[in-house]
């Protein structure tokens, strides 16, 4: 009996050994990810400058911790501004000659995601996030990533809005000389008025040279200004056409007329900058006093202005709420891109989703946003901002800006821009046309001598507006 | 009677009594070893254990043979060899690529210097000033650089590098506090040198007059400055001094150490060529930039098999110091630079040296010339190889400046990788040993079982024969049994013998008490005299009793009676006979 027992035991042991042995040798995969054979996922993002250091730190930390446990290595292979990144992604998606291969993961705005989605290059985040996991995020932020159907293509990682950046150092000099106050910048009409006055004030500093006054104000996106302004005035700048998923611009509404009036004359004169770039560029050289731009760009505004003789002046900033058109409601745009998974293999998609989960977890998300000027995307982190003394957590520009943003979230309504296939084209066309026409008018005005400027502006304004309206037809 | 010589040799001979000169192999073994072995071999050890030991030894020998084969074929060291080959191949490839690309960039920088110098000199001839007197006309610096911008952009795009610059030896405002280190320049960076963009290239101005960029639709870099800060280019003065009296540009260009751009954590290396006018006067520098990102994209090693490998280009000093704190790196994350920044050491003075050579692979450790190395770095080792790069011509003025290319992997990764590679072999060997041991146990039991079974049956049979119901299983034992049987044939206890025995016992009952006593005494082996004395009868009476006994038991003589007694003794029936005689007597 003992022998039988022993025999059976030995048999079981041998079977177990053989099984273990076979398993070891077979190298069978139990899951898509294997810490012993990590997958490398490539990532593109638009966090340059100071934010690059932060992103590098976070990516390194992930690779060292969760990445090592799960078998994931994140490798950043491109960093570019959002506009350039959009072009790169479109080139890659269309496989244009010389374009780089699409990365596995990229930051992108919805307008880029729409184009990628048309080519079936995007992954639905709902395959990797459960309902309860998604509920931890601010609902509105998540909603923006759906692109019109039930699939979540753009996952919120950091949100932003727009506000008014003011170089107080220069503004205070102007304000005390010309009798303006910071409150005048609460409306676009007030800004326009100040812009005209500033141009004249700076022009007068060089009496020998006529018309060399400086620009006072600029909106990083004229399109966004029109979009938000229309909403503030109870209208819509975009309307859907009969063609599905296609918008057109409404430049004939009363709201747009008010927007136009607050813009054109100052722009034609030179008080509002006509510049195909970011306002932070002009701030670097003291060629702008205030601008409406994304809160995500706070770190791009220089701490010193460099003048043409290479002298430098330290700058103080004020971060004011987004201006409102007279008679309009306090409404602002919700901005900020997210991340899109463009990986094509199942393992890489899973790896990318794990990185996004970690990156947007409250701890990491707060670290990123507090250092960059973005807003966190989880409800937990977002509410923590309201309860925290921000100046103790982060540097001056970001903390002061955050105070304004939190004020706006209490006082303003927010909306995110609807996206369509032709959104990008509409935006480019509108802004390019406007810049071109206004520049042309400037040249014409500067060539005129002794004529009634107001009358000229009025005439030009009608002409250009008519061109815009006809162009939309 | 056994012959006496047989008796003498009946017992084993003590080995110590053997003659001193060995004549047998066993005699060659030292007595100290031989004696215990001898005693061991003489010890009574069960068949099963002997066989188990035998099988175990066999398995061990087979295992050692397998190990030897693995060693001879290099299978056990395959992981190390593969890694060494990988490093060697990767380094060779990367070195070829780096030297070719950097060489081309150097040539293009020299070419750019010639054209820019010539162009600027021609431009300045309109103002009747020489390039060396630029500082006397800060008002025209912007125009000079503006005129070179398209050339710079063209050169940048052609070179495929991440940046290009022209730095004039003059500043727009010599009255400023930092004028000594400030130089008028135009420096453009290509943020995506690897991409061929159908639209506007992703270029920004890092240094220069803003209008030069804006007029052409270029934006200012996030860390833009009006002029170039020479603290970013310590080699500027070296180049200036080297260019005195030297017109051959190929001898006086150099590649700088990697440094971070101000306000960012991005490291760049410069290829710097002097701007020299016709008279040999230095008036600035120009060249290209290679960024860390570009190096990573172009020269990262293949990480398909080995994930955490880094390539590095760094200065090489004193023939042993690999200045990794001034390097550009490629490969996956956890690069050297990341580790250095996390260690919070003085990065710029941190280097690596070869701690150990291990076949074709080296083990590196950190050292620092500036201060005590941090604990974080002290315990970090890397494995890989390095080789010097030929970035400068052999007759370069800066020939002492050496560069190295490294391929590295964290040591714990390397060890883990080798361990995993050998894990299957180790698991195989372990399984082999365990299975062999189990088989030894199992087989020894199987082997010994029938032998023990047969021996047990023999023991149980005693003087008798084994039962036919449970046949023997071992032919050898069966053969021995047959031999014993043939030497000492036994009468089989057959049914007839039983009948005979029973018949004899039944006849015993016919005997009178006196007759049984006499039979009992015969059974005890008493002689006739002893019977007469013990029973106090006469010889004639005994004779009469004997006759009656013989008749009743149906034997003819006392000898035949004795034969019955021996038969009964052999068959174990003697006791029954005694009982019968005693019971009968009772």
GROMACS .gro file of N, CA and C in nm, chain A residues 2-3 6-7 13-14 17-18 21 24-25 36 38 40 49-50 52-53 56 59-60 63-64 68 73-80 84 87-88 91 96-100 275 281-282 284-285 287 300 306-311, chain B residues 171-173 176 182 191-192 194-198 200 202 210-211 214 218-222 224 226-227 263-266 293 296-297 303 307-308 332-334 338 342 413 420 423-424 427-428 431 434-435 438 441-442 445-446:
model
  324
    2UNK      N    1   0.191   0.115   0.081
    2UNK     CA    2   0.286   0.225   0.087
    2UNK      C    3   0.350   0.248  -0.050
    3UNK      N    4   0.384   0.138  -0.109
    3UNK     CA    5   0.448   0.148  -0.241
    3UNK      C    6   0.353   0.215  -0.341
    6UNK      N    7   0.331   0.579  -0.266
    6UNK     CA    8   0.453   0.647  -0.309
    6UNK      C    9   0.456   0.657  -0.461
    7UNK      N   10   0.417   0.558  -0.525
    7UNK     CA   11   0.419   0.555  -0.670
    7UNK      C   12   0.329   0.663  -0.728
   13UNK      N   13   0.421   1.406  -0.910
   13UNK     CA   14   0.534   1.499  -0.910
   13UNK      C   15   0.599   1.505  -1.047
   14UNK      N   16   0.614   1.391  -1.107
   14UNK     CA   17   0.677   1.387  -1.239
   14UNK      C   18   0.591   1.462  -1.340
   17UNK      N   19   0.636   1.827  -1.286
   17UNK     CA   20   0.766   1.872  -1.335
   17UNK      C   21   0.764   1.883  -1.485
   18UNK      N   22   0.708   1.784  -1.549
   18UNK     CA   23   0.705   1.785  -1.696
   18UNK      C   24   0.621   1.903  -1.744
   21UNK      N   25   0.811   2.226  -1.686
   21UNK     CA   26   0.921   2.223  -1.781
   21UNK      C   27   0.871   2.264  -1.919
   24UNK      N   28   0.783   2.633  -1.926
   24UNK     CA   29   0.903   2.718  -1.933
   24UNK      C   30   0.956   2.720  -2.075
   25UNK      N   31   0.963   2.605  -2.133
   25UNK     CA   32   1.022   2.597  -2.266
   25UNK      C   33   0.931   2.655  -2.373
   36UNK      N   34   0.922   4.117  -1.920
   36UNK     CA   35   1.051   4.067  -1.968
   36UNK      C   36   1.078   4.108  -2.113
   38UNK      N   37   0.955   4.422  -2.292
   38UNK     CA   38   0.871   4.543  -2.296
   38UNK      C   39   0.846   4.591  -2.439
   40UNK      N   40   0.783   4.913  -2.687
   40UNK     CA   41   0.817   5.055  -2.692
   40UNK      C   42   0.709   5.128  -2.768
   49UNK      N   43   0.948   7.395  -2.476
   49UNK     CA   44   0.998   7.495  -2.382
   49UNK      C   45   1.008   7.440  -2.242
   50UNK      N   46   0.954   7.516  -2.148
   50UNK     CA   47   0.959   7.476  -2.006
   50UNK      C   48   0.882   7.347  -1.982
   52UNK      N   49   0.858   7.098  -2.165
   52UNK     CA   50   0.931   6.980  -2.213
   52UNK      C   51   1.002   6.913  -2.096
   53UNK      N   52   1.060   6.995  -2.008
   53UNK     CA   53   1.132   6.940  -1.893
   53UNK      C   54   1.034   6.857  -1.809
   56UNK      N   55   0.937   6.538  -1.990
   56UNK     CA   56   1.049   6.443  -1.986
   56UNK      C   57   1.054   6.373  -1.851
   59UNK      N   58   0.761   6.124  -1.820
   59UNK     CA   59   0.781   6.005  -1.903
   59UNK      C   60   0.888   5.915  -1.841
   60UNK      N   61   0.995   5.978  -1.793
   60UNK     CA   62   1.100   5.899  -1.727
   60UNK      C   63   1.046   5.825  -1.606
   63UNK      N   64   0.838   5.529  -1.710
   63UNK     CA   65   0.920   5.418  -1.759
   63UNK      C   66   0.987   5.343  -1.645
   64UNK      N   67   1.022   5.420  -1.540
   64UNK     CA   68   1.093   5.360  -1.428
   64UNK      C   69   1.001   5.282  -1.336
   68UNK      N   70   0.806   4.972  -1.609
   68UNK     CA   71   0.893   4.858  -1.584
   68UNK      C   72   0.810   4.739  -1.534
   73UNK      N   73   0.775   5.085  -2.251
   73UNK     CA   74   0.871   5.195  -2.258
   73UNK      C   75   0.811   5.302  -2.348
   74UNK      N   76   0.797   5.422  -2.293
   74UNK     CA   77   0.744   5.534  -2.372
   74UNK      C   78   0.864   5.612  -2.424
   75UNK      N   79   0.865   5.637  -2.555
   75UNK     CA   80   0.976   5.709  -2.616
   75UNK      C   81   0.920   5.827  -2.693
   76UNK      N   82   0.959   5.948  -2.651
   76UNK     CA   83   0.913   6.069  -2.721
   76UNK      C   84   1.001   6.088  -2.843
   77UNK      N   85   0.939   6.094  -2.959
   77UNK     CA   86   1.017   6.106  -3.082
   77UNK      C   87   0.990   6.234  -3.158
   78UNK      N   88   0.900   6.317  -3.109
   78UNK     CA   89   0.879   6.446  -3.174
   78UNK      C   90   0.810   6.541  -3.077
   79UNK      N   91   0.858   6.664  -3.078
   79UNK     CA   92   0.795   6.770  -2.999
   79UNK      C   93   0.779   6.890  -3.092
   80UNK      N   94   0.659   6.938  -3.105
   80UNK     CA   95   0.636   7.051  -3.196
   80UNK      C   96   0.519   7.133  -3.143
   84UNK      N   97   0.218   7.299  -3.580
   84UNK     CA   98   0.313   7.214  -3.654
   84UNK      C   99   0.280   7.066  -3.633
   87UNK      N  100   0.007   6.959  -3.856
   87UNK     CA  101   0.053   6.938  -3.995
   87UNK      C  102   0.130   6.808  -4.007
   88UNK      N  103   0.212   6.780  -3.908
   88UNK     CA  104   0.290   6.655  -3.912
   88UNK      C  105   0.197   6.534  -3.908
   91UNK      N  106   0.021   6.497  -4.237
   91UNK     CA  107   0.115   6.443  -4.338
   91UNK      C  108   0.136   6.295  -4.319
   96UNK      N  109   0.224   6.122  -4.685
   96UNK     CA  110   0.287   6.207  -4.784
   96UNK      C  111   0.435   6.174  -4.793
   97UNK      N  112   0.496   6.196  -4.908
   97UNK     CA  113   0.638   6.164  -4.923
   97UNK      C  114   0.723   6.236  -4.819
   98UNK      N  115   0.809   6.162  -4.754
   98UNK     CA  116   0.896   6.221  -4.654
   98UNK      C  117   0.834   6.235  -4.517
   99UNK      N  118   0.706   6.204  -4.504
   99UNK     CA  119   0.642   6.218  -4.373
   99UNK      C  120   0.690   6.107  -4.280
  100UNK      N  121   0.693   6.138  -4.153
  100UNK     CA  122   0.733   6.039  -4.054
  100UNK      C  123   0.619   5.939  -4.033
  275UNK      N  124  -0.091   8.952  -3.733
  275UNK     CA  125   0.031   8.871  -3.720
  275UNK      C  126  -0.003   8.724  -3.731
  281UNK      N  127   0.506   8.576  -2.916
  281UNK     CA  128   0.620   8.620  -2.998
  281UNK      C  129   0.636   8.772  -2.989
  282UNK      N  130   0.525   8.842  -3.006
  282UNK     CA  131   0.528   8.988  -3.006
  282UNK      C  132   0.557   9.040  -2.865
  284UNK      N  133   0.764   8.919  -2.667
  284UNK     CA  134   0.907   8.906  -2.640
  284UNK      C  135   0.981   9.035  -2.672
  285UNK      N  136   0.927   9.108  -2.769
  285UNK     CA  137   0.997   9.227  -2.815
  285UNK      C  138   0.923   9.354  -2.777
  287UNK      N  139   0.629   9.433  -2.855
  287UNK     CA  140   0.547   9.481  -2.965
  287UNK      C  141   0.399   9.454  -2.944
  300UNK      N  142   0.495   8.055  -2.215
  300UNK     CA  143   0.563   8.107  -2.334
  300UNK      C  144   0.575   8.259  -2.332
  306UNK      N  145   1.271   9.220  -2.466
  306UNK     CA  146   1.398   9.263  -2.526
  306UNK      C  147   1.367   9.364  -2.635
  307UNK      N  148   1.426   9.481  -2.623
  307UNK     CA  149   1.401   9.586  -2.722
  307UNK      C  150   1.506   9.581  -2.831
  308UNK      N  151   1.486   9.663  -2.931
  308UNK     CA  152   1.570   9.654  -3.051
  308UNK      C  153   1.716   9.688  -3.025
  309UNK      N  154   1.744   9.756  -2.916
  309UNK     CA  155   1.885   9.785  -2.883
  309UNK      C  156   1.942   9.682  -2.784
  310UNK      N  157   1.873   9.572  -2.774
  310UNK     CA  158   1.914   9.461  -2.689
  310UNK      C  159   1.902   9.490  -2.540
  311UNK      N  160   1.840   9.601  -2.505
  311UNK     CA  161   1.814   9.623  -2.363
  311UNK      C  162   1.695   9.538  -2.323
  644UNK      N  163   2.859   9.323  -3.118
  644UNK     CA  164   2.732   9.329  -3.048
  644UNK      C  165   2.663   9.459  -3.080
  645UNK      N  166   2.533   9.455  -3.079
  645UNK     CA  167   2.458   9.572  -3.121
  645UNK      C  168   2.467   9.685  -3.018
  646UNK      N  169   2.489   9.648  -2.894
  646UNK     CA  170   2.494   9.750  -2.788
  646UNK      C  171   2.612   9.722  -2.695
  649UNK      N  172   2.607   9.766  -2.289
  649UNK     CA  173   2.535   9.684  -2.191
  649UNK      C  174   2.632   9.606  -2.102
  655UNK      N  175   2.798   8.886  -2.533
  655UNK     CA  176   2.682   8.894  -2.622
  655UNK      C  177   2.731   8.919  -2.764
  664UNK      N  178   1.288   7.226  -3.567
  664UNK     CA  179   1.235   7.142  -3.461
  664UNK      C  180   1.210   6.999  -3.508
  665UNK      N  181   1.198   6.981  -3.635
  665UNK     CA  182   1.174   6.846  -3.687
  665UNK      C  183   1.266   6.818  -3.804
  667UNK      N  184   1.403   6.558  -3.900
  667UNK     CA  185   1.382   6.428  -3.965
  667UNK      C  186   1.264   6.429  -4.059
  668UNK      N  187   1.175   6.527  -4.042
  668UNK     CA  188   1.053   6.528  -4.123
  668UNK      C  189   1.073   6.614  -4.245
  669UNK      N  190   1.018   6.566  -4.356
  669UNK     CA  191   1.017   6.650  -4.477
  669UNK      C  192   0.877   6.706  -4.485
  670UNK      N  193   0.867   6.833  -4.459
  670UNK     CA  194   0.734   6.892  -4.452
  670UNK      C  195   0.696   6.955  -4.584
  671UNK      N  196   0.573   6.931  -4.622
  671UNK     CA  197   0.527   6.990  -4.747
  671UNK      C  198   0.493   7.137  -4.727
  673UNK      N  199   0.539   7.481  -4.439
  673UNK     CA  200   0.654   7.554  -4.383
  673UNK      C  201   0.729   7.462  -4.288
  675UNK      N  202   0.935   7.336  -3.976
  675UNK     CA  203   0.913   7.372  -3.838
  675UNK      C  204   1.037   7.443  -3.785
  683UNK      N  205   1.436   9.006  -3.446
  683UNK     CA  206   1.303   8.947  -3.467
  683UNK      C  207   1.243   8.977  -3.603
  684UNK      N  208   1.272   9.094  -3.656
  684UNK     CA  209   1.211   9.130  -3.784
  684UNK      C  210   1.262   9.041  -3.896
  687UNK      N  211   1.026   8.756  -3.865
  687UNK     CA  212   0.886   8.790  -3.889
  687UNK      C  213   0.859   8.826  -4.034
  691UNK      N  214   0.871   8.341  -4.002
  691UNK     CA  215   0.922   8.249  -3.901
  691UNK      C  216   0.889   8.304  -3.762
  692UNK      N  217   0.864   8.213  -3.670
  692UNK     CA  218   0.834   8.260  -3.535
  692UNK      C  219   0.959   8.255  -3.449
  693UNK      N  220   0.950   8.320  -3.335
  693UNK     CA  221   1.061   8.320  -3.240
  693UNK      C  222   1.051   8.198  -3.151
  694UNK      N  223   1.164   8.139  -3.124
  694UNK     CA  224   1.167   8.023  -3.035
  694UNK      C  225   1.124   8.065  -2.895
  695UNK      N  226   1.070   7.972  -2.819
  695UNK     CA  227   1.022   8.004  -2.685
  695UNK      C  228   1.134   8.058  -2.596
  697UNK      N  229   1.389   8.244  -2.714
  697UNK     CA  230   1.459   8.337  -2.803
  697UNK      C  231   1.534   8.444  -2.726
  699UNK      N  232   1.780   8.811  -2.833
  699UNK     CA  233   1.820   8.899  -2.943
  699UNK      C  234   1.958   8.862  -2.993
  700UNK      N  235   2.050   8.842  -2.900
  700UNK     CA  236   2.186   8.809  -2.940
  700UNK      C  237   2.225   8.675  -2.877
  736UNK      N  238   1.748   7.770  -2.044
  736UNK     CA  239   1.603   7.767  -2.024
  736UNK      C  240   1.536   7.639  -2.070
  737UNK      N  241   1.617   7.540  -2.106
  737UNK     CA  242   1.556   7.412  -2.146
  737UNK      C  243   1.647   7.299  -2.100
  738UNK      N  244   1.600   7.178  -2.114
  738UNK     CA  245   1.685   7.065  -2.077
  738UNK      C  246   1.735   6.992  -2.201
  739UNK      N  247   1.727   7.061  -2.315
  739UNK     CA  248   1.771   6.995  -2.439
  739UNK      C  249   1.920   7.022  -2.462
  766UNK      N  250   1.764   6.534  -2.937
  766UNK     CA  251   1.650   6.467  -3.002
  766UNK      C  252   1.691   6.412  -3.138
  769UNK      N  253   1.907   6.111  -3.095
  769UNK     CA  254   1.823   5.997  -3.054
  769UNK      C  255   1.750   5.938  -3.175
  770UNK      N  256   1.698   6.023  -3.260
  770UNK     CA  257   1.621   5.973  -3.374
  770UNK      C  258   1.710   5.907  -3.477
  776UNK      N  259   1.653   4.832  -3.060
  776UNK     CA  260   1.612   4.783  -2.928
  776UNK      C  261   1.510   4.670  -2.939
  780UNK      N  262   1.611   4.594  -2.488
  780UNK     CA  263   1.527   4.713  -2.486
  780UNK      C  264   1.597   4.836  -2.430
  781UNK      N  265   1.674   4.818  -2.326
  781UNK     CA  266   1.723   4.935  -2.254
  781UNK      C  267   1.869   4.963  -2.288
  805UNK      N  268   1.624   5.402  -2.570
  805UNK     CA  269   1.507   5.418  -2.487
  805UNK      C  270   1.537   5.498  -2.362
  806UNK      N  271   1.435   5.520  -2.285
  806UNK     CA  272   1.452   5.606  -2.169
  806UNK      C  273   1.544   5.543  -2.067
  807UNK      N  274   1.555   5.603  -1.952
  807UNK     CA  275   1.656   5.564  -1.854
  807UNK      C  276   1.794   5.585  -1.911
  811UNK      N  277   1.926   6.099  -1.796
  811UNK     CA  278   1.817   6.097  -1.700
  811UNK      C  279   1.869   6.057  -1.563
  815UNK      N  280   1.878   6.287  -1.223
  815UNK     CA  281   1.811   6.242  -1.102
  815UNK      C  282   1.907   6.232  -0.984
  886UNK      N  283   2.015   4.499  -1.593
  886UNK     CA  284   1.939   4.452  -1.709
  886UNK      C  285   2.017   4.342  -1.780
  893UNK      N  286   1.788   3.512  -1.777
  893UNK     CA  287   1.670   3.461  -1.846
  893UNK      C  288   1.711   3.370  -1.960
  896UNK      N  289   1.802   3.058  -1.817
  896UNK     CA  290   1.702   3.001  -1.729
  896UNK      C  291   1.648   2.871  -1.786
  897UNK      N  292   1.624   2.870  -1.914
  897UNK     CA  293   1.569   2.748  -1.974
  897UNK      C  294   1.667   2.633  -1.957
  900UNK      N  295   1.668   2.538  -1.600
  900UNK     CA  296   1.544   2.467  -1.569
  900UNK      C  297   1.549   2.326  -1.625
  901UNK      N  298   1.601   2.314  -1.746
  901UNK     CA  299   1.617   2.182  -1.807
  901UNK      C  300   1.704   2.093  -1.720
  904UNK      N  301   1.534   2.002  -1.399
  904UNK     CA  302   1.431   1.901  -1.426
  904UNK      C  303   1.496   1.766  -1.452
  907UNK      N  304   1.606   1.619  -1.121
  907UNK     CA  305   1.494   1.574  -1.039
  907UNK      C  306   1.429   1.451  -1.098
  908UNK      N  307   1.406   1.457  -1.228
  908UNK     CA  308   1.344   1.341  -1.293
  908UNK      C  309   1.435   1.220  -1.283
  911UNK      N  310   1.411   1.081  -0.933
  911UNK     CA  311   1.284   1.010  -0.915
  911UNK      C  312   1.286   0.878  -0.990
  914UNK      N  313   1.483   0.623  -0.797
  914UNK     CA  314   1.405   0.567  -0.688
  914UNK      C  315   1.303   0.467  -0.742
  915UNK      N  316   1.233   0.513  -0.841
  915UNK     CA  317   1.124   0.432  -0.898
  915UNK      C  318   1.179   0.304  -0.959
  918UNK      N  319   1.313   0.047  -0.714
  918UNK     CA  320   1.204  -0.029  -0.652
  918UNK      C  321   1.153  -0.136  -0.746
  919UNK      N  322   1.134  -0.096  -0.868
  919UNK     CA  323   1.085  -0.191  -0.968
  919UNK      C  324   1.184  -0.305  -0.988
   0.00000   0.00000   0.00000
